[in-house]
Tab-separated table of C-alpha atoms and ligand atoms in Angstrom:
chain	number	residue	atom	x	y	z
A	1	UNK	CA	137.848	125.244	109.949
A	2	UNK	CA	135.714	122.157	109.399
A	3	UNK	CA	136.257	120.405	106.046
A	4	UNK	CA	135.082	117.047	104.696
A	5	UNK	CA	137.917	115.227	102.971
A	6	UNK	CA	137.175	111.661	103.990
A	7	UNK	CA	133.818	110.150	104.941
A	8	UNK	CA	135.458	109.478	108.335
A	9	UNK	CA	135.389	113.238	108.913
A	10	UNK	CA	131.664	112.768	109.557
A	11	UNK	CA	130.449	110.803	112.558
A	12	UNK	CA	127.604	108.323	112.102
A	13	UNK	CA	125.315	110.735	114.000
A	14	UNK	CA	126.287	113.524	111.609
A	15	UNK	CA	125.586	111.330	108.580
A	16	UNK	CA	122.176	110.415	110.028
A	17	UNK	CA	121.447	114.092	110.640
A	18	UNK	CA	122.492	115.051	107.064
A	19	UNK	CA	120.042	112.416	105.820
A	20	UNK	CA	117.254	113.919	107.944
A	21	UNK	CA	118.030	117.398	106.572
A	22	UNK	CA	118.071	116.066	102.982
A	23	UNK	CA	114.676	114.412	103.520
A	24	UNK	CA	113.340	117.693	104.902
A	25	UNK	CA	114.737	119.561	101.867
A	26	UNK	CA	112.914	117.096	99.592
A	27	UNK	CA	109.635	117.721	101.443
A	28	UNK	CA	110.022	121.483	102.023
A	29	UNK	CA	112.293	122.991	99.342
A	30	UNK	CA	110.938	126.519	99.903
A	31	UNK	CA	112.158	126.511	103.485
A	32	UNK	CA	115.740	126.343	102.173
A	33	UNK	CA	115.423	128.615	99.132
A	34	UNK	CA	117.358	131.488	100.743
A	35	UNK	CA	119.383	129.572	103.304
A	36	UNK	CA	122.717	130.455	101.646
A	37	UNK	CA	121.818	133.866	100.290
A	38	UNK	CA	124.921	135.933	99.385
A	39	UNK	CA	127.204	132.931	100.005
A	40	UNK	CA	129.532	131.677	97.295
A	41	UNK	CA	130.579	128.136	96.513
A	42	UNK	CA	133.756	127.724	94.443
A	43	UNK	CA	133.846	124.510	92.432
A	44	UNK	CA	137.469	123.700	91.535
A	45	UNK	CA	137.445	120.695	89.237
A	46	UNK	CA	140.824	119.616	87.875
A	47	UNK	CA	139.400	116.346	86.520
A	48	UNK	CA	136.372	115.608	84.320
A	49	UNK	CA	132.965	115.633	85.980
A	50	UNK	CA	129.330	116.012	85.000
A	51	UNK	CA	127.237	114.939	87.990
A	52	UNK	CA	129.420	115.947	90.900
A	53	UNK	CA	130.154	119.482	89.730
A	54	UNK	CA	126.685	120.214	88.409
A	55	UNK	CA	125.030	118.767	91.503
A	56	UNK	CA	127.196	120.916	93.784
A	57	UNK	CA	126.313	123.952	91.683
A	58	UNK	CA	122.597	123.086	91.487
A	59	UNK	CA	122.669	122.486	95.258
A	60	UNK	CA	124.122	125.953	95.917
A	61	UNK	CA	121.622	127.647	93.581
A	62	UNK	CA	118.728	125.855	95.276
A	63	UNK	CA	119.997	127.195	98.608
A	64	UNK	CA	119.866	130.723	97.165
A	65	UNK	CA	123.651	131.018	96.913
A	66	UNK	CA	126.043	131.703	94.044
A	67	UNK	CA	128.760	129.728	92.327
A	68	UNK	CA	132.309	130.457	91.097
A	69	UNK	CA	133.716	127.739	88.897
A	70	UNK	CA	137.066	126.468	87.630
A	71	UNK	CA	136.771	123.531	85.263
A	72	UNK	CA	139.827	121.733	83.984
A	73	UNK	CA	143.420	122.289	85.069
A	74	UNK	CA	144.123	123.913	81.685
A	75	UNK	CA	141.991	126.984	82.328
A	76	UNK	CA	143.287	128.015	85.763
A	77	UNK	CA	146.682	129.020	87.142
A	78	UNK	CA	147.320	125.333	87.856
A	79	UNK	CA	148.431	125.271	84.208
A	80	UNK	CA	151.118	127.852	85.115
A	81	UNK	CA	152.344	125.632	87.921
A	82	UNK	CA	150.456	127.126	90.851
A	83	UNK	CA	150.333	124.798	93.858
A	84	UNK	CA	147.093	123.472	95.328
A	85	UNK	CA	148.014	125.275	98.556
A	86	UNK	CA	148.271	128.674	96.842
A	87	UNK	CA	145.079	128.071	94.863
A	88	UNK	CA	143.257	127.278	98.120
A	89	UNK	CA	144.565	130.455	99.796
A	90	UNK	CA	143.538	132.518	96.775
A	91	UNK	CA	140.035	131.085	96.461
A	92	UNK	CA	139.508	131.658	100.209
A	93	UNK	CA	139.606	135.393	99.403
A	94	UNK	CA	136.628	135.115	97.051
A	95	UNK	CA	134.372	132.274	98.190
A	96	UNK	CA	132.772	130.946	101.383
A	97	UNK	CA	133.202	127.233	100.671
A	98	UNK	CA	135.134	125.084	98.180
A	99	UNK	CA	134.249	121.808	96.442
A	100	UNK	CA	137.381	120.386	94.847
A	101	UNK	CA	138.170	117.464	92.564
A	102	UNK	CA	141.771	116.628	91.744
A	103	UNK	CA	143.594	113.691	90.127
A	104	UNK	CA	146.130	113.483	92.974
A	105	UNK	CA	145.321	111.545	96.131
A	106	UNK	CA	145.550	113.917	99.089
A	107	UNK	CA	145.084	117.132	97.076
A	108	UNK	CA	141.834	118.041	98.852
A	109	UNK	CA	143.558	117.605	102.220
A	110	UNK	CA	146.339	119.971	101.135
A	111	UNK	CA	143.666	122.461	100.050
A	112	UNK	CA	141.864	122.147	103.396
A	113	UNK	CA	145.113	122.677	105.318
A	114	UNK	CA	145.698	125.928	103.465
A	115	UNK	CA	142.218	127.357	102.956
A	116	UNK	CA	140.531	129.604	105.500
A	117	UNK	CA	137.097	128.326	104.397
A	118	UNK	CA	135.603	124.798	104.445
A	119	UNK	CA	136.775	122.414	101.709
A	120	UNK	CA	134.708	119.483	100.471
A	121	UNK	CA	136.559	116.708	98.673
A	122	UNK	CA	134.716	115.990	95.415
A	123	UNK	CA	137.102	113.139	94.567
A	124	UNK	CA	140.887	112.888	95.030
A	125	UNK	CA	142.469	110.441	92.589
A	126	UNK	CA	141.648	106.817	93.355
A	127	UNK	CA	141.298	107.607	97.047
A	128	UNK	CA	138.033	109.016	98.422
A	129	UNK	CA	134.755	110.547	97.288
A	130	UNK	CA	132.744	111.300	100.444
A	131	UNK	CA	129.852	113.207	98.865
A	132	UNK	CA	129.149	110.370	96.422
A	133	UNK	CA	128.874	108.224	99.530
A	134	UNK	CA	126.319	110.629	100.988
A	135	UNK	CA	124.329	110.292	97.729
A	136	UNK	CA	124.642	106.502	97.918
A	137	UNK	CA	123.523	106.406	101.545
A	138	UNK	CA	120.431	108.535	100.914
A	139	UNK	CA	119.575	106.207	98.022
A	140	UNK	CA	119.931	103.097	100.192
A	141	UNK	CA	117.892	104.790	102.934
A	142	UNK	CA	115.069	105.725	100.563
A	143	UNK	CA	115.042	102.382	98.738
A	144	UNK	CA	115.606	99.932	101.577
A	145	UNK	CA	114.394	101.978	104.552
A	146	UNK	CA	117.454	100.987	106.606
A	147	UNK	CA	121.247	100.704	106.637
A	148	UNK	CA	121.458	97.638	108.865
A	149	UNK	CA	121.204	93.932	107.983
A	150	UNK	CA	122.058	94.286	104.319
A	151	UNK	CA	124.265	92.204	102.056
A	152	UNK	CA	126.016	94.694	99.823
A	153	UNK	CA	127.865	93.608	96.673
A	154	UNK	CA	130.513	95.835	95.111
A	155	UNK	CA	131.425	94.858	91.563
A	156	UNK	CA	134.098	96.010	89.108
A	157	UNK	CA	137.099	98.210	89.813
A	158	UNK	CA	137.368	97.979	93.582
A	159	UNK	CA	141.030	99.008	93.493
A	160	UNK	CA	140.809	102.450	91.918
A	161	UNK	CA	137.088	103.116	92.508
A	162	UNK	CA	137.152	105.897	95.114
A	163	UNK	CA	133.368	105.757	95.578
A	164	UNK	CA	133.729	102.121	96.665
A	165	UNK	CA	136.357	102.969	99.282
A	166	UNK	CA	134.261	105.719	100.837
A	167	UNK	CA	130.997	103.735	100.809
A	168	UNK	CA	132.622	100.674	102.418
A	169	UNK	CA	133.890	103.013	105.131
A	170	UNK	CA	130.420	104.377	105.809
A	171	UNK	CA	128.085	101.405	105.390
A	172	UNK	CA	130.148	99.055	107.566
A	173	UNK	CA	129.474	101.307	110.575
A	174	UNK	CA	125.922	99.968	110.714
A	175	UNK	CA	125.075	96.579	112.272
A	176	UNK	CA	124.503	93.415	110.266
A	177	UNK	CA	126.310	94.482	107.085
A	178	UNK	CA	127.864	91.744	104.940
A	179	UNK	CA	130.079	92.551	101.955
A	180	UNK	CA	130.538	90.616	98.732
A	181	UNK	CA	133.526	92.029	96.827
A	182	UNK	CA	133.307	91.033	93.171
A	183	UNK	CA	136.292	91.906	90.983
A	184	UNK	CA	139.058	90.508	88.816
A	185	UNK	CA	142.174	89.578	90.821
A	186	UNK	CA	143.993	92.754	89.687
A	187	UNK	CA	141.218	95.096	90.813
A	188	UNK	CA	140.572	93.942	94.389
A	189	UNK	CA	140.033	96.496	97.181
A	190	UNK	CA	143.322	98.043	98.371
A	191	UNK	CA	144.870	97.020	101.682
A	192	UNK	CA	144.017	100.314	103.387
A	193	UNK	CA	140.347	99.484	102.940
A	194	UNK	CA	140.478	95.713	103.408
A	195	UNK	CA	142.748	95.649	106.456
A	196	UNK	CA	141.953	98.962	108.094
A	197	UNK	CA	138.190	98.905	107.631
A	198	UNK	CA	136.821	95.452	106.800
A	199	UNK	CA	139.126	93.149	108.750
A	200	UNK	CA	139.773	95.513	111.648
A	201	UNK	CA	136.040	95.871	112.272
A	202	UNK	CA	135.311	92.154	111.803
A	203	UNK	CA	132.939	92.789	108.918
A	204	UNK	CA	131.837	89.512	107.286
A	205	UNK	CA	133.032	89.575	103.668
A	206	UNK	CA	133.817	87.368	100.736
A	207	UNK	CA	135.906	88.064	97.654
A	208	UNK	CA	134.975	86.481	94.344
A	209	UNK	CA	135.298	87.089	90.633
A	210	UNK	CA	131.887	85.563	89.904
A	211	UNK	CA	129.083	88.114	89.644
A	212	UNK	CA	126.389	85.664	88.560
A	213	UNK	CA	126.715	83.382	91.590
A	214	UNK	CA	126.845	86.380	93.941
A	215	UNK	CA	123.698	88.136	92.703
A	216	UNK	CA	120.970	86.036	94.439
A	217	UNK	CA	122.225	86.844	97.950
A	218	UNK	CA	122.492	90.608	97.481
A	219	UNK	CA	120.225	93.387	98.814
A	220	UNK	CA	122.336	96.064	97.120
A	221	UNK	CA	124.516	95.660	94.027
A	222	UNK	CA	126.962	98.534	93.490
A	223	UNK	CA	128.403	98.361	89.968
A	224	UNK	CA	131.450	100.435	89.009
A	225	UNK	CA	133.344	101.541	85.918
A	226	UNK	CA	136.901	100.330	85.350
A	227	UNK	CA	138.863	103.534	86.043
A	228	UNK	CA	140.788	103.909	82.798
A	229	UNK	CA	142.495	107.144	83.869
A	230	UNK	CA	144.180	105.439	86.845
A	231	UNK	CA	145.738	102.577	84.847
A	232	UNK	CA	149.446	102.568	84.107
A	233	UNK	CA	148.982	100.959	80.707
A	234	UNK	CA	146.200	100.814	78.150
A	235	UNK	CA	146.664	97.076	77.536
A	236	UNK	CA	145.603	96.187	81.075
A	237	UNK	CA	142.627	98.509	80.812
A	238	UNK	CA	141.474	96.943	77.538
A	239	UNK	CA	141.801	93.449	79.015
A	240	UNK	CA	139.800	94.299	82.140
A	241	UNK	CA	137.292	96.909	80.990
A	242	UNK	CA	134.435	94.559	80.151
A	243	UNK	CA	134.958	92.122	83.020
A	244	UNK	CA	131.376	92.618	84.194
A	245	UNK	CA	128.336	93.620	82.210
A	246	UNK	CA	125.011	93.529	84.028
A	247	UNK	CA	122.215	92.424	81.683
A	248	UNK	CA	118.559	91.574	82.402
A	249	UNK	CA	119.258	87.823	82.031
A	250	UNK	CA	121.734	87.995	84.930
A	251	UNK	CA	118.996	89.325	87.219
A	252	UNK	CA	116.710	86.281	86.911
A	253	UNK	CA	117.707	84.954	90.333
A	254	UNK	CA	118.157	88.341	91.992
A	255	UNK	CA	115.992	89.426	94.931
A	256	UNK	CA	112.772	91.197	93.955
A	257	UNK	CA	113.799	94.222	95.998
A	258	UNK	CA	117.459	94.339	94.967
A	259	UNK	CA	118.758	97.919	94.746
A	260	UNK	CA	121.035	98.270	91.687
A	261	UNK	CA	123.421	101.194	92.056
A	262	UNK	CA	126.241	102.795	90.049
A	263	UNK	CA	127.904	106.162	90.765
A	264	UNK	CA	127.973	106.811	86.990
A	265	UNK	CA	129.293	107.480	84.410
A	266	UNK	CA	128.713	103.972	83.105
A	267	UNK	CA	130.594	102.725	80.100
A	268	UNK	CA	129.472	99.113	79.516
A	269	UNK	CA	128.932	97.834	83.047
A	270	UNK	CA	125.150	98.031	82.983
A	271	UNK	CA	123.256	97.371	79.786
A	272	UNK	CA	120.731	100.131	79.012
A	273	UNK	CA	118.090	97.393	78.905
A	274	UNK	CA	118.369	97.209	82.721
A	275	UNK	CA	117.297	100.863	83.024
A	276	UNK	CA	113.565	100.063	82.917
A	277	UNK	CA	113.860	97.457	85.668
A	278	UNK	CA	112.248	98.957	88.816
A	279	UNK	CA	115.316	97.797	90.741
A	280	UNK	CA	117.597	100.178	88.783
A	281	UNK	CA	118.408	103.050	91.154
A	282	UNK	CA	121.389	104.753	89.525
A	283	UNK	CA	119.565	107.800	88.222
A	284	UNK	CA	117.871	108.198	91.601
A	285	UNK	CA	121.395	108.356	93.068
A	286	UNK	CA	122.095	111.359	90.853
A	287	UNK	CA	119.155	113.298	92.284
A	288	UNK	CA	119.865	112.203	95.842
A	289	UNK	CA	123.393	113.560	95.433
A	290	UNK	CA	122.054	117.067	95.000
A	291	UNK	CA	119.984	116.890	98.206
A	292	UNK	CA	122.855	115.526	100.278
A	293	UNK	CA	125.231	118.175	98.925
A	294	UNK	CA	122.673	120.822	99.898
A	295	UNK	CA	122.561	119.392	103.421
A	296	UNK	CA	126.368	119.282	103.656
A	297	UNK	CA	126.935	122.815	102.311
A	298	UNK	CA	124.368	124.121	104.817
A	299	UNK	CA	126.010	122.310	107.718
A	300	UNK	CA	129.562	123.431	106.914
A	301	UNK	CA	128.562	127.048	106.293
A	302	UNK	CA	126.576	127.115	109.557
A	303	UNK	CA	129.540	125.719	111.459
A	304	UNK	CA	131.949	128.175	109.799
A	305	UNK	CA	129.829	131.081	111.035
A	306	UNK	CA	129.933	130.002	114.662
B	1	NCD	C1	132.637	108.642	90.091
B	1	NCD	C2	133.964	109.330	90.340
B	1	NCD	O1	134.222	110.395	89.807
B	1	NCD	O2	134.712	108.761	91.114
B	1	NCD	N1	131.725	109.462	89.455
B	1	NCD	C3	130.965	110.321	90.198
B	1	NCD	O3	131.461	111.202	90.872
B	1	NCD	N2	129.654	110.133	90.206
B	1	NCD	C4	132.771	107.305	89.467
B	1	NCD	C5	133.542	107.167	88.190
B	1	NCD	O4	134.079	108.129	87.657
B	1	NCD	O5	133.594	106.032	87.705
C-alpha cells in the first residue's frame, strides 16, 4: 500500500505531476467535484493544527468525499493507551485513506506499516511534513515560475522545523539551487539534513545568524516559528523565540520579486505590517496547500484501487 511519510517517498516526476494536477484543479474545479465520491478520509490529529487538518478536510470535501476526524489525543483511545499501530488497523476498517499528525517522530511510519489503506504524514514531531512541502512547492512554482536557479533562505528554527527539513529535501533536487541557512547557533539544521541532503548532493550553502545581510541575495525567504513544543526547557525557548522578526524596514534591500513564505502559524516572526507587501506569499501557501492535498489524495486513492 502506497503511503507518503517522507517527501522522498515521491519522485521528482511525481511531484511535478502533482503540481500539474493541482493547476488543473485550480482551473477546472468541477471536473474533480465527484472524483472521490463515497470515499472517506480519516484525519487523525494528535497535535494542534488549524491549516493542515482543515485543508485536508476541505480537500476531501471538494473531491466529493467524506471525512472522519479525531482531534487531540485526549478524545480518542490514544488516551487509554492504545498504540499507533492498533489505531491504524482500526481506522483501516472505516476509512479509505488516513492523514495523521503525531508529536512522535516516526509515528506516521508506524501507522503506514500497520494500516491497510494509504497513510499521509501530516507532521511527525520535529521530523517531516511532506504535504506542507507540496504546498510550498506549488507556491514557489506559481510565484517564481520555476524551481531551478533560485537562492532560497530558510530563517528561524531550522533544527525542529519539520517543514524546513522536508522542503530542503525537495527543492535541492532541482538544478541551480543555493541555500542560505539563517538561524541562531542552537537552532541549526540537524545533521541528517545537512550531511545526508545538502553536503551529500553538493548543494551550495552558507550558514549565518544574520538575516539582514542575507536578504538582498534571496529569491525566496522561508521564515519559521521557533517550535516551543519541541524545546526541553522554557528558558531556552524564551531566549530564542524572537531571534528574527521580519519588518518592512528589513526589506529595503530585498529583491523586487522576493517570495516571502512561512508555513504558519506565525507568532512574532513576521510583522503584520509586511502582510500588505505584494511579496508576502504566506496566505497564498495556505490555499495552495488545499490544492496539493487534493492532488495527493486523488493519486493515492487511484493507486490503492489498482
Ligand atoms: C507547521 C507545522 O505544523 O509543522 N505548520 C503547518 O503545518 N502549516 C509549522 C509550525 O507549526 O510552525
